[in-house]
Amino acid sequence: MIKNKEILGGIIFFSLSLYLFYETSNFSSTTERYRSLGPAVFPYVLAICLGLLSIVLFIQGVRSPKAELFSFSMKTKASVQVLSLIAMLFVFLIWVEKIGFIIWSLSFMFLGQIILGERRLVTAMVLSIAVVGIIYLIFGFLLNVPLSSGFLSY
Amino acid sequence: MSSRKFRGLFTFLVVVTIMITAPIVCAQKKFPNKPIQFIVGWGAGGGSDLSVRFLTSHTEKHLGKPINVRNMSGGSGAKAYMYISKSKPDGYTIGNTTSTISTHRFMGNIPLGSNDFEPIIAFNEDPGGVWVATDAPWKTLAEFVNHAKSRPGEATIAASNPGSITRFQMMALEQEAGIEFNVLSQKGGAGPGLVALAGGHVNAAMGTPLEGFSLYSAGKIRPLGFMSAKRVAKYEDVPTMKEQGYPLVISTNRMIIAPKGTPADRVDTLYQAFLKAVHTPAYQNALESKGSTWLDWSPEKCKEYLKRQDAIFEKIIKKAGLYRPIN
Amino acid sequence: MDLFLTGLISILHPKMLFFIFGGTFIGITLGALPGLSATMGVAILLPVTFYLPPEQGMLILLGVYVGGIYGGSIAAILLNIPGCPASLMTTLDGYPMTKKGQGGRAIGIATTSSFVGGVIGVLALIFVAPFLAQAALSFGPAEYAMLAFLGLSAIVIVAAKSIVKGFIGVVIGLLMATVGMDPIVSVPRFTYGSIDLMSGISYIPVVIGLFGLSEVMVQTLQMKQLKAVRQTIGQVFPNLADFKKIFRHFFHPAWIGTLIGALPGAGASISAIISYNRAVQASKKPDEFGSGIPEGLISCETANNASIGGALVPLLTLGIPGSAVTAVLLGALMMHDITPGPLLFVQQPGLVYTIFAGLLMANLAMLILGLAGGKVFPRIVNLKQSALLPSIIVLCSVGAFAINNSMFEVGIMFVCGIGGFFLRELAISPGPIILGLILGPIAESNFRGALELSRGSLLIFVQKPISLIILIVTISLLLSPFLRGWLLKTKSGLSAGKA
């Protein structure tokens, strides 16, 4: 039944708008006075718009001849690559405070290149160091951004 | 593994090890022996941020080590206060406050108040004020108050959004004078409100002498009164609200704080350095020439003042019905 | 007039030129890196300027400003990541050109247009500043609200391929903008008790995620199919045909950019969208916009650099910042004991004219550096994908972190990256979402603020002349697709009837 993206999108956005209706009715009251529009008005109106738009989107999906749900298939190598990159990023971001920026970025660069097909380990390592080095120089040194040093923090 | 690859890997590991151990070795000498982190709870380029950067630029030479300013904006300083309170109390992490250090706890935004920190120095103060357009018909605060009294809820005034110091100052005025304004809320400090005033969109606007200085010099707006104990530099012919019969003395007070438990000798080292910076003629002139007031209060004086500041805001917040502390 | 020449001569001193070029270079670099903006650059260099005499300090900061607004276009064109919000619209026509292998040409056109726009902005500053300032002050809450709605309508109608999807994008952006404390009564909305969410969702990490991270995902998926199109570096300086186009089309973007830049609270990004909208509306071939045509680039690049001159108008004449960067510049001036305002022109004319001359020179520096860089930058895209893509991810993560020194923004970037990817699957492009996020607060707080002032009466929007004008423009914009369709049907109906 969900034969194309517009139908799926319509359903998702519609559910979202329902959730928004629920949330906006829960906004806390305020003792501050105001004359016209309270805090819930804008989100409420937007939720209505979203609801209507999602219905239109759904109808467009039903009437359209397209039958493709996603433009990529989960079976191709490329999809696996994307998934691994994102998963790796997620895991790493959780750990970055502990392992420190340098180790994090070096590992990510190195592993990322391998995932994307780089076979020559030395090249991968050199490029990793170069890129991380430049970024560290610009951000960490020039701009004084405190890139976390992980367990090296003194 | 081929020997070339092995050597490369080995060098890599050595370099990384050095980078890891070096800092630990340096940590053992006299305070401060490495840069100090200064957390600013407001965005880069804003009023608080600039006042801090200006002060720290004069302080570094007295401290001997650089002071790295880190912006951590969020919730009008709430996020920074939380972060500072959780930092190691070793004197290497400090931050700035505005009067919000007294208000957040009473409003239930965060469980921390002025008692949860070690003040180092108070360096700047700006009293609240009411401004009108230069060609407005009201010459004194009393005239404007009467105008507002005769039309409850109609006289328009621009003020920052609820929860900000400027807003509380306006509420205090309303409470004291028994009037009710039609308020235009603006985000981003008093600046946008003063601009709206200059453009004739509101009758009046709240703002400190510093915030209104440019438009005042440009001849667009003028102050009706300030909430200070004495008349303000550069505005000598503007009577204070106290003089005009409205005893309100409320200012935005800026201090530097450290996490609770920071050793007293380190607090003192920092205090001495900032004190020298505040006493630099360049610093004092820069502030006074724009109507701002510099301070040089010791940690003890700060603690005393904070008690008074807490009391003032607790009263206003309770009267406004916003009092909901978490603890 | 001789004061102007004096100012001009004083900046030709090698030291001053060094500061101007240095500042511009730093600005371009910072602008090009996602997550860093001209605002941050200026704030960070501020302490450096304390040790210098005011003229030199201002020149560095102005260079960073000019460079920063321009620098964002480089990343926008080559990587589809706007380096700063001003370059948002540049991705629409700049990136398609890179995909066609014309990255160098795109940079050349963008640089030249930026130069033209920037210079005109400065000239406006020099000659009509007081008049502009007065016009800027007359914009109050009602006018700002209408302007924001115009911008939102513009991006839906003009820049999105399907109006429904563009609308959905805008709504999503507007909803994201409501997260945080309500602007009028400070009630927390959608904050779920988190202090971070209490201050709302900042647009920079969203931009980085929606444009950068999701783009990397899309490119990884297509890596096998498209061998990266090799960029023909060739001639970066625009050829004669492109040059002519620039000179035919610069006028409207320039004055639109200057005027909107002069409005405190509206800056480069809004000028770009409104200028782009106008260009599409006025063009005979509106459907070509978005496929990589020079006219698209010219309209937004001219406008966003013109807005610099505009933003300096209220700053110098009244001491009111016209944009975030000028707010920092104001701080810099105040720290040096200089109060902007009419007195400034009288008491320190030398400084003022040095600023004017310095701005012109900074634009020239930007032109030179940009064109020179134009030979080098596109090569970055030629780097092999397996190294380029992880680098972009690391760069984006660091950039997101650098904004507020916290992982929260990185988290937002991550979520928006994945969300953006799926939204792209649905053909909902990121532009409308970002504009909804940026314009949302302006639209809502001013709309409600205006209603507060009028005590609930909606008439305020039609009673104030400027507001009324903008409202009419917005309504006709929204009706235009239907009008066009109706006109076409009527025409074909008539001719069918005749036949």
PDB file of C-alpha atoms in Angstrom, chain C residues 483-496:
ATOM      1  CA  LEU C 483      -2.389  33.852 -12.025  1.00  0.00           C
ATOM      2  CA  ARG C 484       0.083  32.461 -14.476  1.00  0.00           C
ATOM      3  CA  GLY C 485      -1.791  29.228 -14.807  1.00  0.00           C
ATOM      4  CA  TRP C 486      -5.067  31.080 -15.254  1.00  0.00           C
ATOM      5  CA  LEU C 487      -3.556  33.375 -17.859  1.00  0.00           C
ATOM      6  CA  LEU C 488      -2.189  30.453 -19.848  1.00  0.00           C
ATOM      7  CA  LYS C 489      -5.518  28.629 -19.734  1.00  0.00           C
ATOM      8  CA  THR C 490      -7.373  31.718 -20.837  1.00  0.00           C
ATOM      9  CA  LYS C 491      -4.971  32.264 -23.707  1.00  0.00           C
ATOM     10  CA  SER C 492      -5.209  28.701 -24.945  1.00  0.00           C
ATOM     11  CA  GLY C 493      -8.958  28.794 -24.421  1.00  0.00           C
ATOM     12  CA  LEU C 494      -9.222  31.911 -26.554  1.00  0.00           C
ATOM     13  CA  SER C 495      -7.055  30.553 -29.324  1.00  0.00           C
ATOM     14  CA  ALA C 496      -8.924  27.235 -29.227  1.00  0.00           C
TER      15      ALA C 496
END
